[in-house]
CSV table of C-alpha atoms and ligand atoms in Angstrom, one decimal:
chain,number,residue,atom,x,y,z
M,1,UNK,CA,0.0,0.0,0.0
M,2,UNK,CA,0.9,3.6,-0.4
M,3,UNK,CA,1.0,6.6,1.1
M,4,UNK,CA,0.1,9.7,-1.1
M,5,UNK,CA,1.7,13.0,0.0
M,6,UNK,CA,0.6,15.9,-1.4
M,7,UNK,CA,3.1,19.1,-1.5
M,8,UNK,CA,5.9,16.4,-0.1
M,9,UNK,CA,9.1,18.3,-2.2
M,10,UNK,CA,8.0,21.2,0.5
M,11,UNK,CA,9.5,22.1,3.9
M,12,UNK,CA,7.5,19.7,6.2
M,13,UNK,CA,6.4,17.6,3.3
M,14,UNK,CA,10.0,16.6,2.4
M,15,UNK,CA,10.7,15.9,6.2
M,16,UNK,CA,7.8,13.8,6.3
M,17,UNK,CA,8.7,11.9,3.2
M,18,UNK,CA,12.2,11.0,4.6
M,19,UNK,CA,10.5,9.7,7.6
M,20,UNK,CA,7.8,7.4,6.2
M,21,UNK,CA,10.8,5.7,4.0
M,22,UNK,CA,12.9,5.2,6.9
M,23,UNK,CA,9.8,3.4,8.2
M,24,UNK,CA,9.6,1.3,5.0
M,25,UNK,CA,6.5,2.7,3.9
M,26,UNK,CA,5.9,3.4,0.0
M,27,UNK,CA,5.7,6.9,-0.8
M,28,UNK,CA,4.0,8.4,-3.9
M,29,UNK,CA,4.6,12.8,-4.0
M,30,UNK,CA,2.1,14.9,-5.8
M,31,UNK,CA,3.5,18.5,-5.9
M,32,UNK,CA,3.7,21.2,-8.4
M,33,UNK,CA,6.7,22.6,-7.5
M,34,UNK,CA,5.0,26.3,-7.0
M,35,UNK,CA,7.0,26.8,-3.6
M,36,UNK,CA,9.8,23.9,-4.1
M,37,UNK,CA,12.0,22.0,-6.4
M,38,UNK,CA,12.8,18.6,-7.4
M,39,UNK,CA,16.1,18.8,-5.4
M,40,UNK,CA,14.6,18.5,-1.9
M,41,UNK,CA,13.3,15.0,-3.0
M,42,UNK,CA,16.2,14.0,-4.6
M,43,UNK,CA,18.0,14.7,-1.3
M,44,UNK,CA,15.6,12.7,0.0
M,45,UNK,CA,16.6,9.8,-1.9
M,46,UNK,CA,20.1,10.0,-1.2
M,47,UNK,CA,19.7,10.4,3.1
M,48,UNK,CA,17.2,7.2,2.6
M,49,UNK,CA,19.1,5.3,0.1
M,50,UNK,CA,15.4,4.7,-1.6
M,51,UNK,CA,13.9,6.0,-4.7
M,52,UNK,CA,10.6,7.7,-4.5
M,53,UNK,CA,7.6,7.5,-7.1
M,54,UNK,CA,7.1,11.8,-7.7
M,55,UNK,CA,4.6,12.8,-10.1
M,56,UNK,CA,4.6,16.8,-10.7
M,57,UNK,CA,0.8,17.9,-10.7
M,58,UNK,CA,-1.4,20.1,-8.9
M,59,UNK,CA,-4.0,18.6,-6.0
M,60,UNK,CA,-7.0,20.6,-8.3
M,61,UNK,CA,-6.7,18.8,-11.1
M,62,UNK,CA,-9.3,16.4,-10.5
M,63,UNK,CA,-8.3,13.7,-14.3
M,64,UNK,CA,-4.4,13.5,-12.4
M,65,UNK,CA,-5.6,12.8,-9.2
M,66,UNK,CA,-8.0,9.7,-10.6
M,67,UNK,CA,-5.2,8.6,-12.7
M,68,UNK,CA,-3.1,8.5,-9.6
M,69,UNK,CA,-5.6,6.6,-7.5
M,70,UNK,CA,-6.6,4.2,-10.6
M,71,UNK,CA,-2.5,3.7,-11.0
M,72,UNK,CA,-1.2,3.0,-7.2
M,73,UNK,CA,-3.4,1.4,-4.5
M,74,UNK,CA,-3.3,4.2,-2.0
M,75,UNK,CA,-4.0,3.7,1.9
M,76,UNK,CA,-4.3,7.4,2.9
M,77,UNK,CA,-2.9,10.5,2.2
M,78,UNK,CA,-0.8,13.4,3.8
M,79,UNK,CA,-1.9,16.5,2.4
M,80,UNK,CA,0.5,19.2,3.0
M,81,UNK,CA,-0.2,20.7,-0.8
M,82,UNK,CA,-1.1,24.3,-0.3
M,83,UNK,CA,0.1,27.9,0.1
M,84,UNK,CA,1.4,29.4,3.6
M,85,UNK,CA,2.1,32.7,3.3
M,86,UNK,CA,0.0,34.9,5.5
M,87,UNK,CA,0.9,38.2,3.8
M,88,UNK,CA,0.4,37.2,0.3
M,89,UNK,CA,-3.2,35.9,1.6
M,90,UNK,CA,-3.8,39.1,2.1
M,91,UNK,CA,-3.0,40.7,-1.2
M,92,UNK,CA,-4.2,37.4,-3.2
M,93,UNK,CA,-7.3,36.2,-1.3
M,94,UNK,CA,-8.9,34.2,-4.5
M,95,UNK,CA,-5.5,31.9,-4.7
M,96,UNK,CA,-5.3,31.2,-1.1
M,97,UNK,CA,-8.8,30.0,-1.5
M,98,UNK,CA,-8.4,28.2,-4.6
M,99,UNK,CA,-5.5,26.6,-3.9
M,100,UNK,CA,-5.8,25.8,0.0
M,101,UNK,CA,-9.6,25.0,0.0
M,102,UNK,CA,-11.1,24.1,-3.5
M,103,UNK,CA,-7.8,22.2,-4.2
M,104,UNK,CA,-8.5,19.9,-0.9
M,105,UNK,CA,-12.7,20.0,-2.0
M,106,UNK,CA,-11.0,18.2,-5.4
M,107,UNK,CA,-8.9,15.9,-3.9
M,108,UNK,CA,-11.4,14.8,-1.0
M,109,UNK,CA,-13.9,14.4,-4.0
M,110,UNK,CA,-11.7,12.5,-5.4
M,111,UNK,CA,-11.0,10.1,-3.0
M,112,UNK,CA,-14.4,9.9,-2.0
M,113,UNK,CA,-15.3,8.5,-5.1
M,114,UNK,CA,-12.2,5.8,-4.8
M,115,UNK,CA,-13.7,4.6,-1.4
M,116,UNK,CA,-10.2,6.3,0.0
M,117,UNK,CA,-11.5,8.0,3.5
M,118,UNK,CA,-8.3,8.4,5.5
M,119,UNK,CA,-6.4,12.0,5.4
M,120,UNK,CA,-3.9,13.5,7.9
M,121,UNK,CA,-4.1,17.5,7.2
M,122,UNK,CA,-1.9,20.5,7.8
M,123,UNK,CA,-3.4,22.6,9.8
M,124,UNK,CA,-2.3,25.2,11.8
M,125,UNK,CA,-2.2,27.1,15.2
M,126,UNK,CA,-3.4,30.1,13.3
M,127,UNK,CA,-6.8,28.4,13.7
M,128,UNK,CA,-7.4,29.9,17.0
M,129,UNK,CA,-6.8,33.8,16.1
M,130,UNK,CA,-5.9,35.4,19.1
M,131,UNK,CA,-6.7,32.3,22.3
M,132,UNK,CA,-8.4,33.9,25.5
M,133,UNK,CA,-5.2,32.0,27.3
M,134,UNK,CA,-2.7,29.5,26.7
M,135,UNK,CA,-1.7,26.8,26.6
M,136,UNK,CA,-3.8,26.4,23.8
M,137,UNK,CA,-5.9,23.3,24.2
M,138,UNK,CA,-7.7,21.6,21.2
M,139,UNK,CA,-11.1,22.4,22.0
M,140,UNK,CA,-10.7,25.8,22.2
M,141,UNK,CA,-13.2,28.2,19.8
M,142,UNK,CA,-11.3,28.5,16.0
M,143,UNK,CA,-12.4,30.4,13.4
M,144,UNK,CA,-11.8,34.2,14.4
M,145,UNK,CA,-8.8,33.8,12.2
M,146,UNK,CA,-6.6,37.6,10.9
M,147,UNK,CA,-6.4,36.9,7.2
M,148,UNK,CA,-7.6,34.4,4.6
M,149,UNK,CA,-4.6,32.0,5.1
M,150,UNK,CA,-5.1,31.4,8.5
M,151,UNK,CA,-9.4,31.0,7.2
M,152,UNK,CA,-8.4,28.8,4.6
M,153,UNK,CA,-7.2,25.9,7.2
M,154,UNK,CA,-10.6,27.0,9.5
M,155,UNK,CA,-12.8,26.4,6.2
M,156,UNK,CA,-10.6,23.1,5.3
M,157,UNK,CA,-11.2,21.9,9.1
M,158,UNK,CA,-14.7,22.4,8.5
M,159,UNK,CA,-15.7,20.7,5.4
M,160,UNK,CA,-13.2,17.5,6.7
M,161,UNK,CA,-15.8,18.0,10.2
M,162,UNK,CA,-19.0,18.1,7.8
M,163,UNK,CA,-18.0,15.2,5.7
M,164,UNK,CA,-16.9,13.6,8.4
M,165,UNK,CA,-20.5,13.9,9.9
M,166,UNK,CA,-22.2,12.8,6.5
M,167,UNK,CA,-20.0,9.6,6.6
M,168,UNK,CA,-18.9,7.9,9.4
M,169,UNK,CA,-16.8,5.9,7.0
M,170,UNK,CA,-14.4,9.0,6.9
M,171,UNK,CA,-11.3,9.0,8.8
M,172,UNK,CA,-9.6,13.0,9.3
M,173,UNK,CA,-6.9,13.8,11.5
M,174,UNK,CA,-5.7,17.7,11.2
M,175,UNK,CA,-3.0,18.3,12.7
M,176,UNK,CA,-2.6,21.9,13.9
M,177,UNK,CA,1.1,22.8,13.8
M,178,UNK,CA,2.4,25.5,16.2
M,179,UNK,CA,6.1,27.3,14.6
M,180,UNK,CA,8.0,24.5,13.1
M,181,UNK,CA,11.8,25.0,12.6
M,182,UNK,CA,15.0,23.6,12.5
M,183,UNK,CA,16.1,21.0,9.3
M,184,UNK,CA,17.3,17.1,9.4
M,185,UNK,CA,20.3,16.6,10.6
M,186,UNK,CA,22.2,16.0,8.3
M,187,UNK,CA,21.9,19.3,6.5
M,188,UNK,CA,20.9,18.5,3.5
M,189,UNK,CA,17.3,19.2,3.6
M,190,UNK,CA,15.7,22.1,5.4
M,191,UNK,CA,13.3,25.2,5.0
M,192,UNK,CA,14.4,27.1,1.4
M,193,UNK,CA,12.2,30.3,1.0
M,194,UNK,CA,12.0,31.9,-2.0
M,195,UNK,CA,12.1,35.4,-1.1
M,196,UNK,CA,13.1,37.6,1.9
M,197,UNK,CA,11.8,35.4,4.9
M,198,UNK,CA,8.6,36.1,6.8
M,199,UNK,CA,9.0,33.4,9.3
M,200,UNK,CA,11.7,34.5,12.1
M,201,UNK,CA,14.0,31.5,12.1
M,202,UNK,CA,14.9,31.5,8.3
M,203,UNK,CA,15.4,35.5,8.7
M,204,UNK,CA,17.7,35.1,11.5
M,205,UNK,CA,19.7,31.9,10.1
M,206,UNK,CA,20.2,34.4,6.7
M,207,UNK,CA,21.3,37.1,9.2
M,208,UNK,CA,23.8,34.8,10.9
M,209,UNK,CA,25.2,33.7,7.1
M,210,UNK,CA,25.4,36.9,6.1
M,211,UNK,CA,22.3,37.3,3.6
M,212,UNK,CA,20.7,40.2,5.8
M,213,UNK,CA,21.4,42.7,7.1
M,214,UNK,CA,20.1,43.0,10.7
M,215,UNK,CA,16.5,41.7,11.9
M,216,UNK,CA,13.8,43.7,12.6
M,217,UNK,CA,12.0,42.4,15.4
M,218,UNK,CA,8.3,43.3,15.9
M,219,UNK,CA,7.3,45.0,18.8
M,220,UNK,CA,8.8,44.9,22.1
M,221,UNK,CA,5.6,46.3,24.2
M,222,UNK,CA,3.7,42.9,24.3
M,223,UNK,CA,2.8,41.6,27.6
M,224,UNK,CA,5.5,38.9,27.7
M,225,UNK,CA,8.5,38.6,30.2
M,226,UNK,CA,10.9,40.7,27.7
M,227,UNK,CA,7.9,42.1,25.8
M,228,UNK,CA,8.4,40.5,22.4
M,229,UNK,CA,6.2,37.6,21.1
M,230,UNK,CA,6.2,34.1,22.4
M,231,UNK,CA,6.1,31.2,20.0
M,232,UNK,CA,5.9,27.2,20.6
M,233,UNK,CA,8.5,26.4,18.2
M,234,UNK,CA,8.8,22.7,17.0
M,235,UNK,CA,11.6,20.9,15.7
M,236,UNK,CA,10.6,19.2,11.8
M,237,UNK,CA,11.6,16.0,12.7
M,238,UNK,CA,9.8,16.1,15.6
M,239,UNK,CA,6.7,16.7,13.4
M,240,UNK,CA,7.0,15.1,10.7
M,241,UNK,CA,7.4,12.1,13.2
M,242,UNK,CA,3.7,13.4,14.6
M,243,UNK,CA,2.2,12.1,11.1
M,244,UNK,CA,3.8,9.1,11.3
M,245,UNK,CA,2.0,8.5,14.5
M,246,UNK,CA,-1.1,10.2,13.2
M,247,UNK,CA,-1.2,7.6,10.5
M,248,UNK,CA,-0.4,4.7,12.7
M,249,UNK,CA,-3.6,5.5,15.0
M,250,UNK,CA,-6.1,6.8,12.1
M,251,UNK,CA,-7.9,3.1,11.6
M,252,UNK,CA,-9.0,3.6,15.1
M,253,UNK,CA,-9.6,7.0,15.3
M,254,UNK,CA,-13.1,7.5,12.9
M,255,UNK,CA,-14.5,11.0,11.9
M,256,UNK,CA,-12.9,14.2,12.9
M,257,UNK,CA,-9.9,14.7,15.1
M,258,UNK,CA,-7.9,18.0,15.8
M,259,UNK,CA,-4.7,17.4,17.5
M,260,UNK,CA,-2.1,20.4,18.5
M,261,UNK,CA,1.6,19.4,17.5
M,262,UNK,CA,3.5,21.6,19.0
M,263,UNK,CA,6.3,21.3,22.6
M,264,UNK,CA,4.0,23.1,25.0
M,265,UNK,CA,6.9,25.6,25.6
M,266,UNK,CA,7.2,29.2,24.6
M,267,UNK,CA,10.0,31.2,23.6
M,268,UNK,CA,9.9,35.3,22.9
M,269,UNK,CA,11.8,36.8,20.0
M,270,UNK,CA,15.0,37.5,21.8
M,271,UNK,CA,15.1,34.3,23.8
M,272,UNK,CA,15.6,33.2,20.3
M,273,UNK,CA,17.9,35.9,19.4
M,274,UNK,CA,20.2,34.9,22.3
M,275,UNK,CA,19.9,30.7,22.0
M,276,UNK,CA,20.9,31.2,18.6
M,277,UNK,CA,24.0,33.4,19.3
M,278,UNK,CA,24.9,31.4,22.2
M,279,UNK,CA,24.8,28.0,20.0
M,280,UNK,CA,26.0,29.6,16.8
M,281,UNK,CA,28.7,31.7,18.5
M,282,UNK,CA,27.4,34.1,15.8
M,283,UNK,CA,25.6,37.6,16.4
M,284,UNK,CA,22.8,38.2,15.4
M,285,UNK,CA,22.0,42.3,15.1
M,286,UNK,CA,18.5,43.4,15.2
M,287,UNK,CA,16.5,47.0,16.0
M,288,UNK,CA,13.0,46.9,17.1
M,289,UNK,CA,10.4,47.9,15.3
M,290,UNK,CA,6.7,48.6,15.1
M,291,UNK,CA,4.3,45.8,15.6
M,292,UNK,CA,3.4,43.8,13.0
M,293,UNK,CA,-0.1,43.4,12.0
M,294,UNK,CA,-2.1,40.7,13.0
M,295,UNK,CA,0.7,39.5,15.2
M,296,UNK,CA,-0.2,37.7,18.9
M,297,UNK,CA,1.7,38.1,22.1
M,298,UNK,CA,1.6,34.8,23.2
M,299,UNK,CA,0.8,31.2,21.6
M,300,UNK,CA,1.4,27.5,22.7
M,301,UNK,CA,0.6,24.7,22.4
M,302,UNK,CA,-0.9,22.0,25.6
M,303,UNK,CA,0.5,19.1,23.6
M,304,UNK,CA,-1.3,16.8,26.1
M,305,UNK,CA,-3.6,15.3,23.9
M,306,UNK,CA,-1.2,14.3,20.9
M,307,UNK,CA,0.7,12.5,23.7
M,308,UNK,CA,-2.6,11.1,24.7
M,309,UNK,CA,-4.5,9.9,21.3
M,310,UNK,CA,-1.6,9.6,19.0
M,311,UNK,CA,1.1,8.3,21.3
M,312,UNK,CA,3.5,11.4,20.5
M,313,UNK,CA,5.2,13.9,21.4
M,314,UNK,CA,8.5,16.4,20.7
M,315,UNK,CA,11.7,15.0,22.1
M,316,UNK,CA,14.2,17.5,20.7
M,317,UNK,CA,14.7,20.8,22.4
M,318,UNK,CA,15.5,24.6,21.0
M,319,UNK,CA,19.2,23.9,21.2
M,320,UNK,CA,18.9,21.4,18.5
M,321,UNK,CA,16.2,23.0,16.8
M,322,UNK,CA,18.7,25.7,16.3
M,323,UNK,CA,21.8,23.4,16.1
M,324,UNK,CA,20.1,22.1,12.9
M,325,UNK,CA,19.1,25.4,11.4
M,326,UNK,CA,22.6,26.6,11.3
M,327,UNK,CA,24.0,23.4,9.8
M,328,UNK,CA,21.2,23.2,7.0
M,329,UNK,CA,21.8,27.1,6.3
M,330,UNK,CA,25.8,27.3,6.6
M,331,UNK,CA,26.1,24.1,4.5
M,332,UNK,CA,23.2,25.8,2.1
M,333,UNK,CA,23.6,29.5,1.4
M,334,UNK,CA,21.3,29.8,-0.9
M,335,UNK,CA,18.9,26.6,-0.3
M,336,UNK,CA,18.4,24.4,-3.2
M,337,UNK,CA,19.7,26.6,-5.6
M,338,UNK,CA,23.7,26.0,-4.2
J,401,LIG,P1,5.9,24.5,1.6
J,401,LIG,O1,5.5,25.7,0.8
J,401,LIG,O2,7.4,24.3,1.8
J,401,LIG,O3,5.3,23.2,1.1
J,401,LIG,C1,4.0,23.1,0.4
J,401,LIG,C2,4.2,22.3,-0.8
J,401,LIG,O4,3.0,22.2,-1.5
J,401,LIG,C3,5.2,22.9,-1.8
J,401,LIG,O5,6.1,21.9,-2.2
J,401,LIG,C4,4.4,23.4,-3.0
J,401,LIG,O6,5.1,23.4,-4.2
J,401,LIG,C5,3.2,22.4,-2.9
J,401,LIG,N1,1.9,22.9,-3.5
J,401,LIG,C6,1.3,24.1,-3.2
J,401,LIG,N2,0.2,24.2,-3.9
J,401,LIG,C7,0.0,23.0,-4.5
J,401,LIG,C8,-1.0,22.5,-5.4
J,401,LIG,N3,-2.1,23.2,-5.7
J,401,LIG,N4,-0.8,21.3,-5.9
J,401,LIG,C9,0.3,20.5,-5.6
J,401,LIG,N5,1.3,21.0,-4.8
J,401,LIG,C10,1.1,22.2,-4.3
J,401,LIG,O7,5.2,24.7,3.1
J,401,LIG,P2,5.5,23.9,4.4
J,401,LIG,O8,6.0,24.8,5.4
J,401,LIG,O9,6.1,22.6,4.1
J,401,LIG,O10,4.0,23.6,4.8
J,401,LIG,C11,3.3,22.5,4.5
J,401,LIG,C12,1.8,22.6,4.9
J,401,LIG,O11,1.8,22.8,6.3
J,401,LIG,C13,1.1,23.7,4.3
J,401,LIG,O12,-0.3,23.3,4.1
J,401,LIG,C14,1.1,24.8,5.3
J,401,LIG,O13,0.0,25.7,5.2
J,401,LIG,C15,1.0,24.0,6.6
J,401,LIG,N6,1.6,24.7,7.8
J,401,LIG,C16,2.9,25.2,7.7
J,401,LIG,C17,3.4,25.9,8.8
J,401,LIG,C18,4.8,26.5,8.7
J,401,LIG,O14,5.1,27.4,9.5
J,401,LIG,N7,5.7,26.1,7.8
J,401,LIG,C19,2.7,26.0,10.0
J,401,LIG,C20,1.4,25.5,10.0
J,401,LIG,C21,0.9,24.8,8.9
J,402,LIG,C1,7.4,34.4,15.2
J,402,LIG,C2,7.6,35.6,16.1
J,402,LIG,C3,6.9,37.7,15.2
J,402,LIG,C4,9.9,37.7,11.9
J,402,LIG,C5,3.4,32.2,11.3
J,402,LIG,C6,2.0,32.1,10.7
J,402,LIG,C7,1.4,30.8,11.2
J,402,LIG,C8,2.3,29.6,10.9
J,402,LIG,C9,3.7,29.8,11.4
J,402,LIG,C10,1.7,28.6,8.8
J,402,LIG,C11,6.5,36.6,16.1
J,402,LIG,C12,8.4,37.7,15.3
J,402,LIG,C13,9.1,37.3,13.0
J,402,LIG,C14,10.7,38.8,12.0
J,402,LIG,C15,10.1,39.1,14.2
J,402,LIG,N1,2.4,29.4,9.5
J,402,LIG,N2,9.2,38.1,14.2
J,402,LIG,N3,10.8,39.5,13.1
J,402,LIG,O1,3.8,34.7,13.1
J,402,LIG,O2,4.0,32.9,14.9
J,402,LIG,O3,3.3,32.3,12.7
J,402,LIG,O4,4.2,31.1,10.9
J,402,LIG,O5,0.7,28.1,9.2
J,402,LIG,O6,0.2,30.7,10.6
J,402,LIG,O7,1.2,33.2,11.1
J,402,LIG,O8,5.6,33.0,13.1
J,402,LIG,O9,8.0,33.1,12.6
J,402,LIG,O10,6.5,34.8,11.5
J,402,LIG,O11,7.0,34.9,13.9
J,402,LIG,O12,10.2,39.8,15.3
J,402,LIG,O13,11.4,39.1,11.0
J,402,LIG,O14,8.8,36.3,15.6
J,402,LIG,O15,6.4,39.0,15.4
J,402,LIG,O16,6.4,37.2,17.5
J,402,LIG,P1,4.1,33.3,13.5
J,402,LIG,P2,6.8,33.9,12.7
């Protein structure tokens, strides 16, 4: 049987990948490449010492998904395949929906009508808009989301509840990542972004190697113990290894299931700042700067529950999360591209 994972040449999708092979599951990618390359999988390959079946295709084309499902004999699927940038969501609203939910409407139609009713989806802590206290448990109100990203994985988590409601036959486990970081460690796969960096770990790792200038951080009037925002950050081994154990309890676990990965620990801004200069023995310059929009003070996870219903939970800590960074981004300047 095999596992089809959508978006796997990504950042968490190529993690995920490397784990299910060293598991000795089959692994089938569908991914069309519009926020990756080829290269991630073929590094892949060469940590694994196994090939991977790759076909390069887009989750909303509905004749290449039943071609897929008619050609392999597919137990579930991982669907990571979708777009993640919260500012662009902003400017381009009609792609975020397009892609994120009418391109998982297709491929749950899809699979539907192949009897295939298992899916682990990426969802995120950005469910929850801004939580009435943390930690952040799972049945805590979503849905008051801060831009159409973030309301793309609320509409996706509520048409996997509503089908899971009409069928019972329907297995759906979303998995509602907090800040995932960090890179294999071997270094040769990690988190490549195509442009300047939104996220704060890739900005600071392309400070460190010299890409950027200086960070800016955002805000330090939050009420936090330095006053800069607090994150759960997660190590992508660590998660990937959370769908893994997703997909080893979804027989027994029927209809809908939210599950928080994340370490139940929160870090601000310039804890991050100084773990990374302490590890790296690089520094890091930043200024502070105006708040950015939409931004929270504090988020993190109670990971109780994953530990709980899927037998998981993080093992590796911010020193290696940010051991790892640095050794992806020294050994990679520029990503994929050499
Ligand atoms: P990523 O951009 O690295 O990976 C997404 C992959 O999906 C890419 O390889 C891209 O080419 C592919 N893709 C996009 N649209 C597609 C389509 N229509 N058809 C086929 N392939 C398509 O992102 P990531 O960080 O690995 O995130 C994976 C998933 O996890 C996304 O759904 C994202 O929203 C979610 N998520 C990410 C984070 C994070 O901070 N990275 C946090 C929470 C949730
Ligand atoms: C972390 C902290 C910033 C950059 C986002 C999405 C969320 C999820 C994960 C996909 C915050 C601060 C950042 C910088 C900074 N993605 N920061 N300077 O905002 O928690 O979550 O990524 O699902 O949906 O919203 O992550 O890494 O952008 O920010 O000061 O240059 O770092 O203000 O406090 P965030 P982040």
């Amino acid at each position: 049987m095999t596992i089809l994972v959508t978006g796997g040449a990504g950042y968490i999708g190529s993690h995920t990948v490397l784990e299910l092979l060293n598991s000795n599951q089959q692994v089938l990618v569908l991914d069309n490449y519009s926020n990756s390359t080829r290269e991630s999988l073929e590094r892949v390959t060469k940590i694994a010492g196994r090939k991977i079946d790759v076909v390069r295709g887009d989750i909303r084309d509905a004749s290449l998904l039943k071609s897929i499902f008619s050609s392999y004999s597919v137990s579930s699927v991982v669907h990571f395949a979708g777009l993640k940038s919260v500012g662009e969501s902003v400017e381009k609203p009609l792609e975020y929906y397009d892609n994120n939910v009418v391109g998982t409407r297709v491929l749950l139609d899809v699979m539907n009508s192949f009897g295939l009713k298992k899916i682990v989806f990426s969802s995120s802590a950005t469910v929850y808009g801004d939580p009435a206290e943390v930690p952040i448990r799972e049945g805590f109100p979503t849905g008051a989301t801060t831009n159409p990203y973030g309301t793309s994985k609320h509409f996706v988590e509520r048409m996997l509840m509503d089908l899971c409601t009409a069928d019972p036959k329907w297995h759906a486990i979303s998995l509602r990542y907090f800040n995932p970081v960090g890179a294999h460690s071997s270094g040769l796969i990690g988190e490549d972004p195509n442009d300047i960096p939104n996220n704060l770990m890739p900005y600071v790792s392309q400070v460190a190697v010299g890409k950027l200038k200086e960070l800016s951080v955002f805000g330090n009037d939050y009420s936090t113990h330095d006053g800069t925002g607090v994150r759960d950050y997660i190590h992508v081994v660590d998660l990937a290894l959370g769908h893994l154990a997703a997909l080893n309890k979804i027989e027994s676990l029927s209809g809908f299931t939210a599950v928080n990965l994340g370490t139940g620990k929160g870090h601000s801004v310039l804890d991050m700042v100084q773990a990374f200069e302490n590890i790296t023995g690089k520094k890091i310059p930043y200024k502070i700067v105006s708040r950015r929009p939409g931004d929270i003070a504090i988020c993190y996870a109670d990971p109780s529950y994953a530990e709980k219903i899927l037998a998981w939970k993080a093992t590796r800590g911010l020193s290696d999360m940010i051991r790892d960074t640095w050794n992806w981004q020294s050994k990679n300047p520029n990503g994929y591209k050499g």
